[in-house]
Coordinates of C-alpha atoms (C1' of nucleotides) in Angstrom, one line a residue:
Chain A
M293 CA 148.8 129.9 91.7
K294 CA 145.9 127.6 90.8
F295 CA 142.3 128.7 91.1
E296 CA 140.2 125.7 91.7
F297 CA 136.9 125.9 93.6
D298 CA 134.5 123.5 95.1
N299 CA 130.8 124.1 95.4
K300 CA 130.5 123.5 99.1
R301 CA 132.0 126.7 100.4
P302 CA 131.7 130.4 99.3
I303 CA 134.0 131.2 96.5
Y304 CA 135.2 134.4 98.1
L305 CA 136.4 132.4 101.1
Q306 CA 138.3 130.0 98.9
L307 CA 139.8 132.9 97.0
F308 CA 140.9 134.5 100.3
E309 CA 142.6 131.3 101.4
I310 CA 144.4 130.8 98.1
L311 CA 145.7 134.4 98.1
K312 CA 146.6 134.3 101.8
N313 CA 148.5 131.0 101.2
E314 CA 150.3 132.6 98.3
I315 CA 151.4 135.5 100.4
I316 CA 152.5 133.7 103.6
S317 CA 154.3 131.0 101.6
G318 CA 156.3 133.7 99.8
G319 CA 154.7 133.4 96.4
F320 CA 154.5 137.2 96.5
E321 CA 157.4 139.4 97.6
P322 CA 156.7 141.7 100.6
G323 CA 155.8 145.2 99.2
Q324 CA 155.0 143.8 95.8
K325 CA 152.2 145.3 93.7
L326 CA 149.2 143.0 93.2
P327 CA 147.7 142.6 89.7
S328 CA 144.7 144.8 89.3
V329 CA 141.3 143.6 90.4
R330 CA 140.2 143.3 86.8
E331 CA 143.2 141.2 86.0
L332 CA 143.0 139.0 89.0
S333 CA 139.3 138.3 88.5
L334 CA 140.0 137.3 85.0
M335 CA 142.8 134.9 86.1
A336 CA 140.5 133.4 88.7
Q337 CA 137.5 133.5 86.4
V338 CA 135.3 134.9 89.1
N339 CA 133.1 138.0 89.3
P340 CA 135.1 141.1 90.3
N341 CA 132.7 141.6 93.2
T342 CA 133.6 138.2 94.6
L343 CA 137.3 139.0 94.3
Q344 CA 136.8 142.4 96.0
K345 CA 135.3 140.6 98.9
A346 CA 138.3 138.3 99.2
L347 CA 140.7 141.2 99.0
G348 CA 138.7 143.0 101.7
T349 CA 139.3 140.1 104.1
L350 CA 143.0 140.1 103.3
K351 CA 143.1 143.8 104.1
Q352 CA 141.5 143.2 107.4
E353 CA 144.2 140.8 108.3
G354 CA 146.8 143.4 107.4
L355 CA 148.2 141.3 104.5
I356 CA 147.6 143.9 101.8
H357 CA 147.0 147.6 101.8
T358 CA 145.7 150.0 99.2
R359 CA 147.5 153.1 97.9
R360 CA 144.9 155.3 96.3
T361 CA 145.1 155.5 92.6
S362 CA 148.2 153.3 92.4
G363 CA 146.8 149.9 93.4
K364 CA 147.0 147.2 96.1
F365 CA 150.3 146.1 97.6
I366 CA 151.5 143.1 99.7
T367 CA 152.4 144.1 103.3
E368 CA 156.1 144.8 104.0
D369 CA 155.7 143.5 107.5
Q370 CA 157.8 140.3 107.1
K371 CA 157.4 139.4 110.7
L372 CA 153.6 139.3 110.3
I373 CA 154.0 137.1 107.3
R374 CA 156.3 134.7 109.2
T375 CA 154.0 134.7 112.2
L376 CA 151.0 133.9 110.1
R377 CA 152.8 131.1 108.3
L378 CA 153.9 129.4 111.5
E379 CA 150.5 129.9 113.1
K380 CA 148.8 128.3 110.1
A381 CA 151.3 125.4 110.0
R382 CA 150.7 124.9 113.7
Q383 CA 146.9 124.9 113.3
M384 CA 147.0 122.5 110.4
T385 CA 149.2 120.1 112.3
E386 CA 147.0 120.2 115.4
A387 CA 143.9 119.6 113.3
Y388 CA 145.6 116.8 111.4
Y389 CA 146.8 115.1 114.5
L390 CA 143.4 115.3 116.3
Q391 CA 141.5 113.9 113.3
M392 CA 143.9 111.0 112.9
R393 CA 143.7 110.2 116.5
S394 CA 139.9 110.3 116.3
L395 CA 140.1 107.7 113.6
G396 CA 141.8 105.5 116.1
L397 CA 145.4 105.8 114.9
S398 CA 148.3 105.9 117.4
S399 CA 151.0 108.5 117.3
Q400 CA 153.3 106.0 115.8
D401 CA 150.7 105.1 113.1
I402 CA 150.5 108.7 112.1
Q403 CA 154.3 109.1 111.9
E404 CA 154.4 106.1 109.6
M405 CA 151.7 107.2 107.3
L406 CA 153.3 110.6 107.0
T407 CA 156.7 109.1 106.3
L408 CA 155.2 106.9 103.6
C409 CA 153.4 109.9 102.1
E410 CA 156.7 111.8 102.0
A411 CA 158.5 108.8 100.4
N412 CA 155.9 108.6 97.7
H413 CA 156.3 112.3 96.8
E414 CA 160.0 112.2 96.8
S415 CA 160.3 109.2 94.6
A416 CA 157.8 110.7 92.3
G417 CA 159.8 113.9 92.2
M418 CA 162.8 112.0 91.0
H419 CA 161.5 111.4 87.5
Chain B
M12 CA 130.0 111.2 120.3
K13 CA 129.9 115.0 120.4
F14 CA 127.7 117.1 118.2
E15 CA 129.3 120.4 117.8
F16 CA 128.7 122.4 114.6
D17 CA 130.3 125.4 113.1
N18 CA 128.5 127.9 110.9
K19 CA 130.7 127.7 107.9
R20 CA 129.4 124.4 106.5
P21 CA 126.0 122.8 106.3
I22 CA 124.9 121.0 109.4
Y23 CA 123.9 117.9 107.5
L24 CA 127.4 117.6 106.1
Q25 CA 129.0 117.9 109.5
L26 CA 126.5 115.4 110.9
F27 CA 127.5 113.0 108.1
E28 CA 131.2 113.4 108.9
I29 CA 130.7 113.0 112.6
L30 CA 128.7 109.8 112.1
K31 CA 131.0 108.4 109.4
N32 CA 134.0 109.0 111.7
E33 CA 132.2 107.3 114.5
I34 CA 131.5 104.3 112.4
I35 CA 134.9 103.9 110.7
S36 CA 136.8 104.5 113.9
G37 CA 134.9 101.7 115.6
G38 CA 132.6 103.8 117.8
F39 CA 129.8 101.5 116.7
E40 CA 130.0 97.8 116.4
P41 CA 129.4 96.3 112.9
G42 CA 125.7 95.3 112.7
Q43 CA 124.7 97.4 115.7
K44 CA 121.4 99.2 115.7
L45 CA 121.5 103.0 115.5
P46 CA 119.4 105.1 117.8
S47 CA 116.1 106.0 116.0
V48 CA 116.0 109.0 113.8
R49 CA 113.9 110.8 116.4
E50 CA 116.4 110.0 119.2
L51 CA 119.5 110.9 117.2
S52 CA 117.9 114.2 116.2
L53 CA 117.2 115.0 119.8
M54 CA 120.8 114.1 120.7
A55 CA 122.2 116.3 118.0
Q56 CA 119.6 119.0 118.6
V57 CA 118.7 119.2 114.9
N58 CA 115.5 118.7 113.0
P59 CA 114.8 115.1 112.0
N60 CA 114.8 116.0 108.4
T61 CA 118.3 117.4 108.7
L62 CA 119.5 114.2 110.2
Q63 CA 117.7 112.2 107.5
K64 CA 119.7 114.0 104.9
A65 CA 123.0 113.0 106.6
L66 CA 121.8 109.4 107.1
G67 CA 120.9 109.2 103.4
T68 CA 124.5 109.9 102.5
L69 CA 125.7 107.3 104.9
K70 CA 123.4 104.8 103.3
Q71 CA 124.7 105.6 99.9
E72 CA 128.3 104.9 101.0
G73 CA 127.0 101.6 102.3
L74 CA 127.9 102.3 105.9
I75 CA 124.4 101.8 107.2
H76 CA 121.3 100.0 105.9
T77 CA 117.6 100.3 106.8
R78 CA 115.3 97.5 107.9
R79 CA 112.0 99.1 107.1
T80 CA 110.2 99.2 110.4
S81 CA 112.8 98.1 112.8
G82 CA 115.5 100.7 112.4
K83 CA 118.8 101.5 110.9
F84 CA 121.9 99.4 111.3
I85 CA 125.6 99.7 110.9
T86 CA 127.0 97.7 108.0
E87 CA 128.4 94.3 108.9
D88 CA 131.0 94.6 106.2
Q89 CA 134.1 95.0 108.4
K90 CA 136.3 95.1 105.3
L91 CA 134.5 98.1 104.0
I92 CA 134.9 99.8 107.4
R93 CA 138.6 99.1 107.5
T94 CA 139.1 100.2 103.9
L95 CA 137.3 103.5 104.4
R96 CA 139.3 104.2 107.6
L97 CA 142.6 103.6 105.8
E98 CA 141.5 105.6 102.8
K99 CA 140.4 108.5 104.9
A100 CA 143.7 108.5 106.9
R101 CA 145.6 108.3 103.6
Q102 CA 143.7 111.3 102.1
M103 CA 144.1 113.4 105.2
T104 CA 147.8 112.7 105.3
E105 CA 148.2 113.5 101.6
A106 CA 146.2 116.8 102.0
Y107 CA 148.1 117.8 105.1
Y108 CA 151.5 117.1 103.5
L109 CA 150.7 119.0 100.3
Q110 CA 149.3 122.0 102.2
M111 CA 152.4 122.2 104.5
R112 CA 154.7 121.9 101.5
S113 CA 152.7 124.7 99.7
L114 CA 153.4 126.8 102.8
G115 CA 157.1 126.4 102.1
L116 CA 157.9 123.8 104.8
S117 CA 160.4 121.0 104.1
S118 CA 159.6 117.3 104.9
Q119 CA 161.9 117.6 107.9
D120 CA 160.0 120.8 109.2
I121 CA 156.8 118.9 108.9
Q122 CA 158.1 115.9 110.8
E123 CA 159.3 118.2 113.6
M124 CA 156.0 120.1 113.9
L125 CA 154.1 116.8 114.1
T126 CA 156.5 115.5 116.7
L127 CA 156.1 118.7 118.7
C128 CA 152.3 118.5 118.5
E129 CA 152.3 114.9 119.7
A130 CA 154.6 115.7 122.6
N131 CA 152.2 118.5 123.7
H132 CA 149.3 116.2 123.7
E133 CA 151.1 113.4 125.5
S134 CA 152.3 115.6 128.2
A135 CA 148.8 117.1 128.5
G136 CA 147.4 113.6 128.9
M137 CA 149.7 113.0 131.9
H138 CA 147.8 115.3 134.2
Chain C
M51 CA 106.7 117.5 79.9
K52 CA 103.7 116.3 81.9
F53 CA 103.8 116.0 85.6
E54 CA 101.4 113.3 86.7
F55 CA 101.9 111.4 89.8
D56 CA 100.5 108.2 91.2
N57 CA 100.1 107.6 94.9
K58 CA 102.1 104.4 95.0
R59 CA 105.6 105.8 94.9
P60 CA 107.3 108.9 96.3
I61 CA 106.7 112.0 94.3
Y62 CA 110.4 112.9 94.3
L63 CA 111.2 109.6 92.7
Q64 CA 108.6 110.1 90.0
L65 CA 109.9 113.6 89.5
F66 CA 113.4 112.2 89.1
E67 CA 112.2 109.7 86.5
I68 CA 110.2 112.2 84.5
L69 CA 113.1 114.6 84.4
K70 CA 115.7 111.9 83.6
N71 CA 113.5 110.6 80.8
E72 CA 113.2 114.1 79.4
I73 CA 116.9 114.6 79.4
I74 CA 118.0 111.3 78.0
S75 CA 115.2 111.3 75.4
G76 CA 116.5 114.7 74.1
G77 CA 113.7 116.8 75.5
F78 CA 116.3 119.2 76.7
E79 CA 119.4 120.3 74.7
P80 CA 122.8 119.4 76.2
G81 CA 124.0 122.5 78.2
Q82 CA 120.6 124.0 78.3
K83 CA 119.5 125.9 81.4
L84 CA 116.8 124.4 83.5
P85 CA 113.9 126.4 84.7
S86 CA 114.6 127.7 88.2
V87 CA 113.8 125.5 91.2
R88 CA 110.9 127.8 92.1
E89 CA 109.6 127.7 88.5
L90 CA 109.8 124.0 88.1
S91 CA 108.2 123.4 91.5
L92 CA 105.3 125.6 90.3
M93 CA 105.0 123.7 87.1
A94 CA 105.0 120.3 88.9
Q95 CA 102.8 121.7 91.6
V96 CA 105.1 120.3 94.3
N97 CA 107.0 121.9 97.2
P98 CA 110.4 123.2 96.2
N99 CA 112.1 120.9 98.7
T100 CA 110.5 117.9 97.0
L101 CA 111.8 119.0 93.7
Q102 CA 115.3 119.6 95.2
K103 CA 115.4 116.0 96.3
A104 CA 114.8 114.9 92.8
L105 CA 117.3 117.3 91.4
G106 CA 119.9 116.0 93.9
T107 CA 119.6 112.6 92.4
L108 CA 120.0 113.9 88.9
K109 CA 123.1 115.7 89.9
Q110 CA 124.6 112.6 91.4
E111 CA 124.0 110.8 88.1
G112 CA 125.9 113.6 86.4
L113 CA 122.9 114.6 84.3
I114 CA 122.8 118.2 85.6
H115 CA 125.2 120.5 87.3
T116 CA 124.8 123.7 89.3
R117 CA 126.4 127.0 88.7
R118 CA 126.0 128.6 92.1
T119 CA 123.9 131.6 91.5
S120 CA 123.0 131.4 87.9
G121 CA 121.0 128.1 87.8
K122 CA 121.1 124.5 86.9
F123 CA 122.2 123.2 83.6
I124 CA 121.8 120.0 81.6
T125 CA 125.1 118.1 81.2
E126 CA 127.0 118.8 78.0
D127 CA 128.3 115.2 78.0
Q128 CA 126.3 113.9 75.0
K129 CA 128.0 110.5 75.3
L130 CA 126.7 110.1 78.8
I131 CA 123.2 110.9 77.6
R132 CA 123.4 108.4 74.8
T133 CA 124.8 105.8 77.1
L134 CA 122.1 106.2 79.7
R135 CA 119.4 106.1 77.1
L136 CA 120.6 102.9 75.6
E137 CA 121.2 101.4 79.1
K138 CA 117.7 102.3 80.2
A139 CA 116.2 100.8 77.0
R140 CA 118.2 97.7 77.5
Q141 CA 117.2 97.3 81.1
M142 CA 113.5 97.8 80.3
T143 CA 113.7 95.3 77.5
E144 CA 115.4 92.7 79.7
A145 CA 112.8 93.3 82.5
Y146 CA 109.9 93.1 80.1
Y147 CA 111.2 89.9 78.5
L148 CA 111.8 88.1 81.8
Q149 CA 108.4 89.1 83.2
M150 CA 106.6 87.9 80.1
R151 CA 108.5 84.6 80.2
S152 CA 107.7 84.2 83.8
L153 CA 104.0 84.5 82.8
G154 CA 104.5 81.5 80.6
L155 CA 104.7 83.2 77.2
S156 CA 107.1 82.0 74.5
S157 CA 109.5 84.3 72.6
Q158 CA 107.1 84.1 69.7
D159 CA 104.0 85.0 71.9
I160 CA 105.9 88.1 73.1
Q161 CA 106.8 89.2 69.6
E162 CA 103.2 88.8 68.5
M163 CA 101.8 90.8 71.4
L164 CA 104.3 93.6 70.8
T165 CA 103.5 93.7 67.1
L166 CA 99.8 93.9 68.0
C167 CA 100.4 96.7 70.4
E168 CA 102.4 98.6 67.8
A169 CA 99.7 98.1 65.2
N170 CA 97.1 99.5 67.6
H171 CA 99.1 102.6 68.3
E172 CA 99.9 103.2 64.6
S173 CA 96.3 102.9 63.5
A174 CA 95.3 105.1 66.3
G175 CA 97.9 107.7 65.1
M176 CA 96.3 107.8 61.7
H177 CA 93.1 109.6 62.7
Chain D
M186 CA 109.2 81.0 93.6
K187 CA 111.8 83.6 94.6
F188 CA 111.1 86.1 97.4
E189 CA 113.2 89.1 96.7
F190 CA 112.0 92.5 97.9
D191 CA 113.2 96.0 97.3
N192 CA 112.8 98.8 99.9
K193 CA 110.9 101.2 97.7
R194 CA 107.5 99.6 97.8
P195 CA 105.5 98.0 100.5
I196 CA 106.4 94.4 101.0
Y197 CA 102.9 93.1 101.1
L198 CA 102.3 94.5 97.6
Q199 CA 105.4 92.8 96.3
L200 CA 104.3 89.6 97.9
F201 CA 100.9 90.0 96.3
E202 CA 102.5 90.4 92.9
I203 CA 104.8 87.5 93.3
L204 CA 101.9 85.2 94.4
K205 CA 99.6 86.5 91.7
N206 CA 102.3 85.9 89.1
E207 CA 102.8 82.4 90.4
I208 CA 99.1 81.6 90.1
I209 CA 98.4 83.1 86.7
S210 CA 101.5 81.7 85.2
G211 CA 100.5 78.2 86.3
G212 CA 103.0 77.7 89.1
F213 CA 100.1 76.5 91.2
E214 CA 97.4 74.2 89.9
P215 CA 93.8 75.4 90.0
G216 CA 92.2 74.2 93.2
Q217 CA 95.5 73.4 94.8
K218 CA 95.9 73.9 98.5
L219 CA 98.3 76.7 99.5
P220 CA 100.9 76.2 102.1
S221 CA 99.8 77.5 105.5
V222 CA 100.3 81.1 106.4
R223 CA 102.9 80.1 108.9
E224 CA 104.8 78.1 106.3
L225 CA 104.5 80.7 103.6
S226 CA 105.7 83.5 105.9
L227 CA 108.7 81.4 106.8
M228 CA 109.5 80.8 103.1
A229 CA 109.2 84.5 102.3
Q230 CA 110.9 85.5 105.6
V231 CA 108.2 88.1 106.3
N232 CA 106.0 88.8 109.2
P233 CA 102.8 86.7 109.1
N234 CA 100.7 89.9 109.3
T235 CA 102.4 91.1 106.1
L236 CA 101.6 87.8 104.4
Q237 CA 98.0 87.9 105.5
K238 CA 97.6 91.3 103.9
A239 CA 98.9 90.0 100.6
L240 CA 96.5 87.0 100.8
G241 CA 93.7 89.3 101.5
T242 CA 94.3 91.2 98.3
L243 CA 94.5 87.9 96.4
K244 CA 91.1 86.9 97.8
Q245 CA 89.6 90.2 96.7
E246 CA 90.7 89.4 93.1
G247 CA 89.1 86.0 93.4
L248 CA 92.3 84.1 92.9
I249 CA 92.2 82.3 96.2
H250 CA 89.4 81.3 98.6
T251 CA 89.3 80.1 102.2
R252 CA 87.7 76.9 103.4
R253 CA 87.2 77.3 107.1
T254 CA 89.5 75.0 109.1
S255 CA 91.0 73.3 106.0
G256 CA 93.0 76.2 104.6
K257 CA 93.3 78.4 101.5
F258 CA 92.9 77.2 98.0
I259 CA 93.7 78.4 94.5
T260 CA 90.6 79.3 92.5
E261 CA 89.3 76.6 90.2
D262 CA 88.1 79.2 87.7
Q263 CA 90.6 78.5 84.9
K264 CA 89.0 81.1 82.7
L265 CA 89.7 83.8 85.3
I266 CA 93.3 82.7 85.4
R267 CA 93.7 82.8 81.7
T268 CA 92.0 86.2 81.4
L269 CA 94.2 87.7 84.1
R270 CA 97.3 86.3 82.5
L271 CA 96.4 87.8 79.1
E272 CA 95.4 91.0 80.7
K273 CA 98.6 91.3 82.6
A274 CA 100.7 90.5 79.5
R275 CA 98.8 93.1 77.5
Q276 CA 99.3 95.8 80.1
M277 CA 103.0 95.0 80.4
T278 CA 103.4 95.2 76.7
E279 CA 101.5 98.5 76.5
A280 CA 103.6 100.0 79.3
Y281 CA 106.8 98.7 77.8
Y282 CA 106.0 100.1 74.3
L283 CA 105.0 103.5 75.6
Q284 CA 108.1 103.8 77.8
M285 CA 110.4 102.9 74.9
R286 CA 108.7 105.3 72.6
S287 CA 109.0 108.1 75.2
L288 CA 112.8 107.4 75.2
G289 CA 112.7 108.2 71.5
L290 CA 112.9 104.7 70.0
S291 CA 111.0 103.8 66.9
S292 CA 108.8 100.7 66.6
Q293 CA 111.6 99.1 64.6
D294 CA 114.3 99.9 67.2
I295 CA 112.1 98.3 69.8
Q296 CA 111.6 95.1 67.8
E297 CA 115.4 94.9 67.3
M298 CA 116.2 95.3 71.0
L299 CA 113.7 92.7 71.9
T300 CA 115.0 90.3 69.3
L301 CA 118.6 90.9 70.6
C302 CA 117.4 90.3 74.2
E303 CA 115.8 87.0 73.2
A304 CA 118.9 85.9 71.3
N305 CA 121.0 86.5 74.3
H306 CA 118.8 84.5 76.6
E307 CA 118.5 81.6 74.1
S308 CA 122.2 81.3 73.5
A309 CA 122.8 81.5 77.2
G310 CA 120.3 78.7 77.7
M311 CA 122.3 76.4 75.4
H312 CA 125.2 75.9 77.8
Chain E
dG85 C1' 117.1 136.2 91.1
dT86 C1' 119.6 131.9 92.0
dG87 C1' 120.4 127.6 94.6
dG88 C1' 120.8 125.8 99.3
dT89 C1' 119.6 124.9 104.1
dC90 C1' 116.9 124.3 108.0
dT91 C1' 112.8 124.0 111.0
dA92 C1' 108.2 122.8 112.6
dG93 C1' 105.0 119.8 112.1
dA94 C1' 101.8 116.7 109.9
dC95 C1' 100.9 112.3 107.9
dC96 C1' 101.6 107.6 106.1
dA97 C1' 102.7 102.5 105.7
dC98 C1' 104.3 99.0 108.0
dA99 C1' 105.5 95.3 111.7
Chain F
dG260 C1' 107.5 102.5 117.5
dT261 C1' 110.0 102.7 113.1
dG262 C1' 111.6 105.1 108.8
dG263 C1' 109.9 107.9 105.1
dT264 C1' 107.6 111.8 102.7
dC265 C1' 105.8 116.2 102.1
dT266 C1' 104.5 120.9 102.9
dA267 C1' 104.8 125.8 104.3
dG268 C1' 107.7 128.9 105.1
dA269 C1' 111.8 131.3 106.6
dC270 C1' 116.4 132.6 105.9
dC271 C1' 121.1 132.7 103.9
dA272 C1' 125.1 133.6 100.7
dC273 C1' 126.2 134.9 96.4
dA274 C1' 126.5 137.3 91.7

DNA sequence: GTGGTCTAGACCACA
DNA sequence: GTGGTCTAGACCACA
């Protein structure tokens, strides 16, 4: 899990997205205990308040829950996790497709660029 | 050219992206005169200063230039336009690919989702 | 640091030059915190927006950077500072030399005028 | 005589400076007839009004005068020309010296940079 | 408190 | 009419 922020958007939002990604991509096990707020804020090098705000948003989406005195835990609802992962993938694909089209590329152009991109990464991975 | 803004990011940045997209996707002819700052700001329903900030960034990228009292003009450097279009498409593809992979999808999954997305849009276009 | 402006050129540009000069001539320590935008704008007796415009250009040149809610800081890149100082001195010398030559003065004339100028300032400094 | 303008300052002022330089550096003979406004404005690729404004300022400084129906002429006052040339050289030297000092360079540094600059130009001129 | 954004509105030089 | 500059002042997110 890498914590890299840009200045253009609120840090708590970026934190939220990083953590959400980690959860829905399976970087955390369902039901797993999260590191403490203090620990996480050290790892991310952000103010604990900022981290709390990100966790609050995760809680709203039902991805984590708090057990008083014992800490914060990833949801055990695997169906929710799968749904959110698919939904996010779908949204990203839709956005990607529309932006490429608005640049004037055809469906075929897009397929080709994507294939090229995959090829680059696979050959790079071989070393 | 549609001017629709979301609240998450600065308007001037969104303006810049909309205009940049319009230029590199060929929505303006190379060398063409832009509408005046006052006109454009009316079209986008923003303050002229906000628009100026966006135009300033476009000027820095070399996509437009100013003739002091006669207006702003799209660059005539068609090579620059083509380069920026390809570069943007490449970056978007790269970012899309990496994000999908970080969600745990395989190259094949990604190709399939993209194909599905294209199919949806094409069948929608048939009506 | 003196803030004195002439009417011929935009204030934000003059502000930029004054601040840049201050940084590359060592008037600020590398890494040092700048006065807040509000403070600086009071010192310079200009509107905060005008100052922001100048600071934006400094940021682009990499001479300052922003930590979101704690302020603006001079770059810690001492090499950049040295490079920019030398580069500016070189450019000023080049421009001075060419302008003097275009006035019809020989290299020797120029050396003499400069020596005279230095002599004046040194004797003035003795009082 | 090269007509190159930057966008930061009024064109008529830059024109004025170019023409003044040409006169005081001896590019025009004292008493010589100037090209017509129409011709000059074509050479400089500027609006005739802009050129007129520059000529007006030259007239105020006494560097040119108008003979009704026969055109504009360079002043015959050679003393004035010499005085202005020296004065301009002095001012440029003073400005150059002060700016270099404000960058933190010593008198000796300045002499060295100037010598280096001259050396570059002379060796370049040998080819 | 900190930087950042945005608007309304005035004014300027220039062609 | 054109771009450019500047101010006053409000408001926001964030730490």
